[in-house]
Short mmCIF file of N, CA and C and ligand atoms in Angstrom, two decimals:
data_model
loop_
_atom_site.label_atom_id
_atom_site.label_comp_id
_atom_site.label_asym_id
_atom_site.label_seq_id
_atom_site.Cartn_x
_atom_site.Cartn_y
_atom_site.Cartn_z
N MET A 1 -12.83 20.50 -22.15
CA MET A 1 -12.57 21.00 -20.78
C MET A 1 -11.08 21.30 -20.65
N ASP A 2 -10.81 22.51 -20.21
CA ASP A 2 -9.42 22.97 -20.11
C ASP A 2 -8.87 22.61 -18.73
N CYS A 3 -8.74 21.31 -18.48
CA CYS A 3 -8.29 20.84 -17.17
C CYS A 3 -7.13 19.86 -17.39
N ILE A 4 -5.96 20.19 -16.83
CA ILE A 4 -4.80 19.34 -17.12
C ILE A 4 -4.97 17.93 -16.56
N PHE A 5 -5.67 17.78 -15.43
CA PHE A 5 -5.81 16.44 -14.87
C PHE A 5 -6.85 15.62 -15.64
N CYS A 6 -7.89 16.25 -16.17
CA CYS A 6 -8.79 15.53 -17.09
C CYS A 6 -8.00 15.06 -18.32
N GLN A 7 -7.09 15.90 -18.80
CA GLN A 7 -6.30 15.52 -19.98
C GLN A 7 -5.34 14.38 -19.66
N ILE A 8 -4.76 14.38 -18.47
CA ILE A 8 -3.92 13.24 -18.06
C ILE A 8 -4.79 11.98 -17.96
N ALA A 9 -5.99 12.12 -17.39
CA ALA A 9 -6.90 10.97 -17.24
C ALA A 9 -7.28 10.38 -18.59
N GLU A 10 -7.34 11.25 -19.61
CA GLU A 10 -7.71 10.80 -20.97
C GLU A 10 -6.48 10.47 -21.82
N HIS A 11 -5.30 10.47 -21.20
CA HIS A 11 -4.04 10.18 -21.89
C HIS A 11 -3.74 11.18 -23.01
N LYS A 12 -4.28 12.40 -22.86
CA LYS A 12 -3.99 13.45 -23.85
C LYS A 12 -2.77 14.27 -23.45
N LEU A 13 -2.41 14.19 -22.17
CA LEU A 13 -1.16 14.78 -21.67
C LEU A 13 -0.36 13.65 -21.04
N PRO A 14 0.97 13.69 -21.18
CA PRO A 14 1.78 12.61 -20.61
C PRO A 14 1.86 12.71 -19.09
N ALA A 15 1.98 11.55 -18.47
CA ALA A 15 2.21 11.49 -17.02
C ALA A 15 2.89 10.15 -16.73
N ASN A 16 3.61 10.12 -15.63
CA ASN A 16 4.27 8.89 -15.20
C ASN A 16 3.28 8.13 -14.32
N ILE A 17 2.45 7.31 -14.95
CA ILE A 17 1.33 6.66 -14.28
C ILE A 17 1.81 5.42 -13.53
N VAL A 18 1.39 5.30 -12.27
CA VAL A 18 1.77 4.13 -11.47
C VAL A 18 0.60 3.17 -11.28
N TYR A 19 -0.63 3.66 -11.48
CA TYR A 19 -1.81 2.79 -11.36
C TYR A 19 -2.96 3.47 -12.09
N GLU A 20 -3.79 2.70 -12.76
CA GLU A 20 -5.03 3.25 -13.33
C GLU A 20 -6.05 2.15 -13.51
N ASP A 21 -7.30 2.53 -13.36
CA ASP A 21 -8.42 1.64 -13.69
C ASP A 21 -9.55 2.52 -14.22
N ASP A 22 -10.77 1.99 -14.30
CA ASP A 22 -11.86 2.77 -14.89
C ASP A 22 -12.22 4.01 -14.07
N ASP A 23 -11.92 3.99 -12.78
CA ASP A 23 -12.38 5.05 -11.89
C ASP A 23 -11.32 6.10 -11.55
N VAL A 24 -10.06 5.67 -11.45
CA VAL A 24 -9.01 6.55 -10.92
C VAL A 24 -7.72 6.40 -11.72
N VAL A 25 -6.87 7.42 -11.61
CA VAL A 25 -5.51 7.37 -12.17
C VAL A 25 -4.56 7.88 -11.09
N ALA A 26 -3.42 7.21 -10.93
CA ALA A 26 -2.37 7.64 -9.99
C ALA A 26 -1.09 7.85 -10.77
N PHE A 27 -0.45 9.01 -10.55
CA PHE A 27 0.76 9.35 -11.32
C PHE A 27 1.70 10.16 -10.45
N HIS A 28 2.99 10.11 -10.79
CA HIS A 28 3.99 10.85 -10.03
C HIS A 28 3.80 12.36 -10.21
N ASP A 29 3.89 13.09 -9.10
CA ASP A 29 3.84 14.56 -9.16
C ASP A 29 5.05 15.07 -9.94
N ILE A 30 4.83 16.08 -10.78
CA ILE A 30 5.89 16.62 -11.63
C ILE A 30 6.91 17.42 -10.81
N ASN A 31 6.53 17.84 -9.62
CA ASN A 31 7.41 18.65 -8.75
C ASN A 31 7.39 18.05 -7.34
N PRO A 32 8.04 16.88 -7.17
CA PRO A 32 7.86 16.11 -5.94
C PRO A 32 8.37 16.83 -4.69
N GLN A 33 7.60 16.73 -3.63
CA GLN A 33 7.94 17.34 -2.34
C GLN A 33 8.47 16.32 -1.34
N ALA A 34 8.65 15.09 -1.80
CA ALA A 34 9.16 14.00 -0.96
C ALA A 34 9.71 12.95 -1.92
N PRO A 35 10.52 11.99 -1.41
CA PRO A 35 11.05 10.95 -2.31
C PRO A 35 9.95 10.22 -3.09
N VAL A 36 8.80 10.02 -2.46
CA VAL A 36 7.63 9.51 -3.18
C VAL A 36 6.54 10.58 -3.08
N HIS A 37 6.05 11.03 -4.22
CA HIS A 37 4.96 12.02 -4.26
C HIS A 37 4.09 11.68 -5.47
N VAL A 38 2.98 11.05 -5.16
CA VAL A 38 2.05 10.58 -6.20
C VAL A 38 0.73 11.32 -6.00
N LEU A 39 0.03 11.58 -7.10
CA LEU A 39 -1.31 12.16 -7.08
C LEU A 39 -2.31 11.11 -7.54
N VAL A 40 -3.44 11.01 -6.83
CA VAL A 40 -4.51 10.11 -7.24
C VAL A 40 -5.73 10.96 -7.57
N ILE A 41 -6.29 10.76 -8.77
CA ILE A 41 -7.43 11.58 -9.23
C ILE A 41 -8.57 10.68 -9.70
N PRO A 42 -9.81 11.18 -9.58
CA PRO A 42 -10.92 10.50 -10.26
C PRO A 42 -10.73 10.66 -11.76
N ARG A 43 -11.09 9.64 -12.51
CA ARG A 43 -10.81 9.63 -13.95
C ARG A 43 -11.94 10.24 -14.78
N LYS A 44 -13.17 9.84 -14.51
CA LYS A 44 -14.26 10.21 -15.44
C LYS A 44 -15.05 11.41 -14.97
N LYS A 45 -14.94 11.74 -13.68
CA LYS A 45 -15.72 12.85 -13.16
C LYS A 45 -14.82 13.99 -12.75
N HIS A 46 -15.03 15.16 -13.35
CA HIS A 46 -14.29 16.36 -12.96
C HIS A 46 -15.00 16.99 -11.76
N ILE A 47 -14.36 16.91 -10.59
CA ILE A 47 -14.83 17.61 -9.39
C ILE A 47 -13.73 18.62 -9.09
N ALA A 48 -14.05 19.91 -9.04
CA ALA A 48 -13.01 20.93 -8.95
C ALA A 48 -12.30 20.90 -7.61
N LYS A 49 -13.07 20.76 -6.52
CA LYS A 49 -12.44 20.76 -5.20
C LYS A 49 -13.30 19.96 -4.23
N ILE A 50 -12.67 19.56 -3.12
CA ILE A 50 -13.39 18.73 -2.14
C ILE A 50 -14.67 19.43 -1.69
N ALA A 51 -14.63 20.76 -1.59
CA ALA A 51 -15.81 21.51 -1.15
C ALA A 51 -16.98 21.37 -2.13
N ASP A 52 -16.72 20.92 -3.35
CA ASP A 52 -17.78 20.73 -4.34
C ASP A 52 -18.34 19.31 -4.35
N MET A 53 -17.80 18.44 -3.50
CA MET A 53 -18.32 17.07 -3.44
C MET A 53 -19.80 17.05 -3.09
N THR A 54 -20.51 16.10 -3.69
CA THR A 54 -21.89 15.83 -3.28
C THR A 54 -21.93 14.44 -2.65
N ALA A 55 -23.07 14.12 -2.06
CA ALA A 55 -23.20 12.82 -1.39
C ALA A 55 -22.89 11.68 -2.36
N GLU A 56 -23.24 11.86 -3.62
CA GLU A 56 -23.03 10.77 -4.59
C GLU A 56 -21.55 10.55 -4.91
N ASP A 57 -20.70 11.47 -4.52
CA ASP A 57 -19.26 11.33 -4.79
C ASP A 57 -18.53 10.55 -3.70
N GLN A 58 -19.24 10.16 -2.64
CA GLN A 58 -18.57 9.56 -1.49
C GLN A 58 -17.80 8.29 -1.85
N ALA A 59 -18.41 7.43 -2.63
CA ALA A 59 -17.74 6.16 -2.96
C ALA A 59 -16.52 6.41 -3.84
N LEU A 60 -16.65 7.35 -4.79
CA LEU A 60 -15.53 7.64 -5.68
C LEU A 60 -14.35 8.22 -4.90
N VAL A 61 -14.61 9.17 -4.02
CA VAL A 61 -13.51 9.76 -3.25
C VAL A 61 -12.95 8.74 -2.26
N GLY A 62 -13.83 7.88 -1.73
CA GLY A 62 -13.34 6.78 -0.90
C GLY A 62 -12.40 5.88 -1.67
N LYS A 63 -12.70 5.64 -2.92
CA LYS A 63 -11.80 4.81 -3.73
C LYS A 63 -10.49 5.53 -3.99
N VAL A 64 -10.52 6.83 -4.22
CA VAL A 64 -9.28 7.60 -4.39
C VAL A 64 -8.37 7.39 -3.17
N ILE A 65 -8.95 7.43 -1.97
CA ILE A 65 -8.16 7.22 -0.75
C ILE A 65 -7.65 5.78 -0.68
N TYR A 66 -8.51 4.83 -0.99
CA TYR A 66 -8.08 3.42 -0.97
C TYR A 66 -6.92 3.19 -1.94
N ILE A 67 -7.01 3.75 -3.13
CA ILE A 67 -5.93 3.56 -4.10
C ILE A 67 -4.66 4.29 -3.65
N GLY A 68 -4.82 5.40 -2.94
CA GLY A 68 -3.65 6.06 -2.34
C GLY A 68 -2.91 5.12 -1.41
N LYS A 69 -3.65 4.40 -0.61
CA LYS A 69 -3.06 3.40 0.30
C LYS A 69 -2.43 2.25 -0.49
N GLN A 70 -3.08 1.80 -1.54
CA GLN A 70 -2.53 0.73 -2.36
C GLN A 70 -1.22 1.17 -3.03
N VAL A 71 -1.20 2.39 -3.54
CA VAL A 71 0.00 2.92 -4.19
C VAL A 71 1.14 3.05 -3.18
N ALA A 72 0.82 3.47 -1.96
CA ALA A 72 1.85 3.55 -0.91
C ALA A 72 2.49 2.19 -0.68
N GLU A 73 1.68 1.14 -0.68
CA GLU A 73 2.22 -0.22 -0.54
C GLU A 73 3.06 -0.58 -1.76
N GLN A 74 2.52 -0.29 -2.94
CA GLN A 74 3.20 -0.61 -4.20
C GLN A 74 4.57 0.04 -4.28
N LEU A 75 4.70 1.26 -3.77
CA LEU A 75 5.96 2.01 -3.89
C LEU A 75 6.83 1.89 -2.64
N GLY A 76 6.42 1.04 -1.70
CA GLY A 76 7.30 0.67 -0.58
C GLY A 76 7.39 1.68 0.55
N ILE A 77 6.40 2.57 0.67
CA ILE A 77 6.45 3.57 1.75
C ILE A 77 5.43 3.29 2.86
N ALA A 78 4.67 2.23 2.70
CA ALA A 78 3.55 2.00 3.63
C ALA A 78 4.04 1.64 5.03
N GLU A 79 5.09 0.83 5.10
CA GLU A 79 5.52 0.34 6.41
C GLU A 79 6.05 1.49 7.28
N ASP A 80 6.84 2.39 6.70
CA ASP A 80 7.39 3.50 7.48
C ASP A 80 6.37 4.60 7.74
N GLY A 81 5.32 4.63 6.94
CA GLY A 81 4.29 5.65 7.10
C GLY A 81 4.33 6.66 5.98
N PHE A 82 3.22 7.33 5.80
CA PHE A 82 3.09 8.27 4.68
C PHE A 82 2.02 9.28 5.03
N ARG A 83 1.87 10.30 4.18
CA ARG A 83 0.86 11.34 4.41
C ARG A 83 -0.06 11.44 3.20
N LEU A 84 -1.36 11.55 3.47
CA LEU A 84 -2.37 11.78 2.43
C LEU A 84 -2.94 13.17 2.64
N VAL A 85 -2.99 13.96 1.56
CA VAL A 85 -3.43 15.36 1.65
C VAL A 85 -4.35 15.71 0.49
N PHE A 86 -5.48 16.35 0.81
CA PHE A 86 -6.27 17.07 -0.19
C PHE A 86 -6.17 18.55 0.14
N ASN A 87 -5.53 19.33 -0.71
CA ASN A 87 -5.59 20.78 -0.55
C ASN A 87 -6.92 21.25 -1.12
N ASN A 88 -7.56 22.19 -0.44
CA ASN A 88 -8.87 22.67 -0.88
C ASN A 88 -8.91 24.19 -0.90
N GLY A 89 -9.05 24.74 -2.12
CA GLY A 89 -9.25 26.18 -2.25
C GLY A 89 -7.98 26.98 -1.99
N ARG A 90 -8.14 28.28 -2.01
CA ARG A 90 -6.99 29.20 -1.96
C ARG A 90 -6.22 29.07 -0.65
N HIS A 91 -6.90 29.14 0.46
CA HIS A 91 -6.20 29.01 1.74
C HIS A 91 -5.70 27.59 1.98
N GLY A 92 -6.29 26.64 1.31
CA GLY A 92 -5.82 25.26 1.43
C GLY A 92 -4.60 24.96 0.58
N GLY A 93 -4.19 25.93 -0.25
CA GLY A 93 -3.01 25.74 -1.07
C GLY A 93 -3.26 24.96 -2.35
N GLN A 94 -4.53 24.97 -2.82
CA GLN A 94 -4.84 24.23 -4.04
C GLN A 94 -4.50 25.07 -5.27
N HIS A 95 -3.85 24.44 -6.25
CA HIS A 95 -3.48 25.11 -7.50
C HIS A 95 -4.14 24.50 -8.72
N VAL A 96 -4.38 23.21 -8.68
CA VAL A 96 -5.05 22.53 -9.80
C VAL A 96 -6.45 22.15 -9.34
N TYR A 97 -7.45 22.69 -10.07
CA TYR A 97 -8.83 22.53 -9.64
C TYR A 97 -9.51 21.32 -10.31
N HIS A 98 -8.95 20.15 -9.99
CA HIS A 98 -9.54 18.83 -10.25
C HIS A 98 -9.06 18.03 -9.05
N ILE A 99 -9.98 17.54 -8.24
CA ILE A 99 -9.53 16.99 -6.95
C ILE A 99 -8.45 15.93 -7.14
N HIS A 100 -7.48 15.98 -6.24
CA HIS A 100 -6.36 15.05 -6.28
C HIS A 100 -5.87 14.82 -4.86
N LEU A 101 -5.57 13.56 -4.60
CA LEU A 101 -5.00 13.16 -3.31
C LEU A 101 -3.49 13.11 -3.46
N HIS A 102 -2.78 13.87 -2.61
CA HIS A 102 -1.32 13.77 -2.56
C HIS A 102 -0.95 12.58 -1.67
N VAL A 103 -0.11 11.70 -2.19
CA VAL A 103 0.46 10.59 -1.40
C VAL A 103 1.95 10.90 -1.26
N LEU A 104 2.36 11.20 -0.03
CA LEU A 104 3.74 11.65 0.22
C LEU A 104 4.42 10.69 1.18
N GLY A 105 5.65 10.32 0.85
CA GLY A 105 6.37 9.43 1.76
C GLY A 105 7.83 9.29 1.37
N GLY A 106 8.51 8.44 2.12
CA GLY A 106 9.94 8.23 1.88
C GLY A 106 10.82 9.10 2.75
N ARG A 107 10.21 9.93 3.58
CA ARG A 107 10.94 10.73 4.58
C ARG A 107 9.95 11.05 5.70
N PRO A 108 10.47 11.40 6.89
CA PRO A 108 9.53 11.82 7.95
C PRO A 108 8.87 13.15 7.59
N MET A 109 7.58 13.26 7.85
CA MET A 109 6.84 14.50 7.62
C MET A 109 6.82 15.32 8.91
N THR A 110 6.70 16.63 8.75
CA THR A 110 6.61 17.49 9.93
C THR A 110 5.17 17.94 10.15
N TRP A 111 4.89 18.42 11.35
CA TRP A 111 3.59 18.97 11.70
C TRP A 111 3.80 20.10 12.67
N PRO A 112 3.16 21.23 12.59
CA PRO A 112 2.07 21.54 11.67
C PRO A 112 2.59 21.82 10.25
N PRO A 113 1.68 21.67 9.26
CA PRO A 113 2.04 21.95 7.87
C PRO A 113 2.25 23.45 7.67
N GLY A 114 2.94 23.82 6.62
CA GLY A 114 3.22 25.23 6.34
C GLY A 114 2.00 25.98 5.84
P1 AMP B 1 -2.28 21.42 -5.42
O1 AMP B 1 -1.41 22.59 -5.07
O2 AMP B 1 -2.78 20.66 -4.22
O3 AMP B 1 -3.41 21.82 -6.36
O4 AMP B 1 -1.37 20.38 -6.16
C1 AMP B 1 -1.16 20.39 -7.54
C2 AMP B 1 -0.01 19.45 -7.80
O5 AMP B 1 -0.02 19.08 -9.15
C3 AMP B 1 1.36 20.08 -7.51
O6 AMP B 1 2.04 19.28 -6.55
C4 AMP B 1 2.05 20.07 -8.88
O7 AMP B 1 3.43 19.81 -8.80
C5 AMP B 1 1.30 18.95 -9.59
N1 AMP B 1 1.26 19.03 -11.04
C6 AMP B 1 0.92 20.10 -11.80
N2 AMP B 1 0.94 19.79 -13.10
C7 AMP B 1 1.30 18.47 -13.17
C8 AMP B 1 1.51 17.56 -14.24
N3 AMP B 1 1.34 17.92 -15.53
N4 AMP B 1 1.88 16.29 -13.95
C9 AMP B 1 2.07 15.92 -12.66
N5 AMP B 1 1.87 16.73 -11.61
C10 AMP B 1 1.50 18.00 -11.86
ZN1 ZN B 2 -10.61 17.84 -14.59
#
């Protein structure tokens, strides 16, 4: 599978990993948009985008969100607040088609998003 995030999940591509277990991997974004910018991905299942989720993926994606919260605590941004984002598809600004949760923090975020 020609997917860079599957390759990171399989340790075939390097990444600065902050957390991993059998289900998920969390690693620093290579082009950070905030002082803390981590991506959380499912490890064993390639789901291209949130729009492709099925009912059976609910627990896995729920865990991705839970680990996003855990990583925010681990990296010291939880108390001040942080942002969790799934970009979906072309208009959603998605570039890598393996679902990933952006965990952004360490500065105030603005709204509305660009
Ligand atoms: P998105 O636009 O939502 O698909 O986000 C893709 C994210 O993946 C971007 O923030 C990129 O900077 C990040 N990214 C791309 N390649 C890598 C990589 N090899 N390691 C870490 N982050 C990456
Ligand atoms: Zn993949």
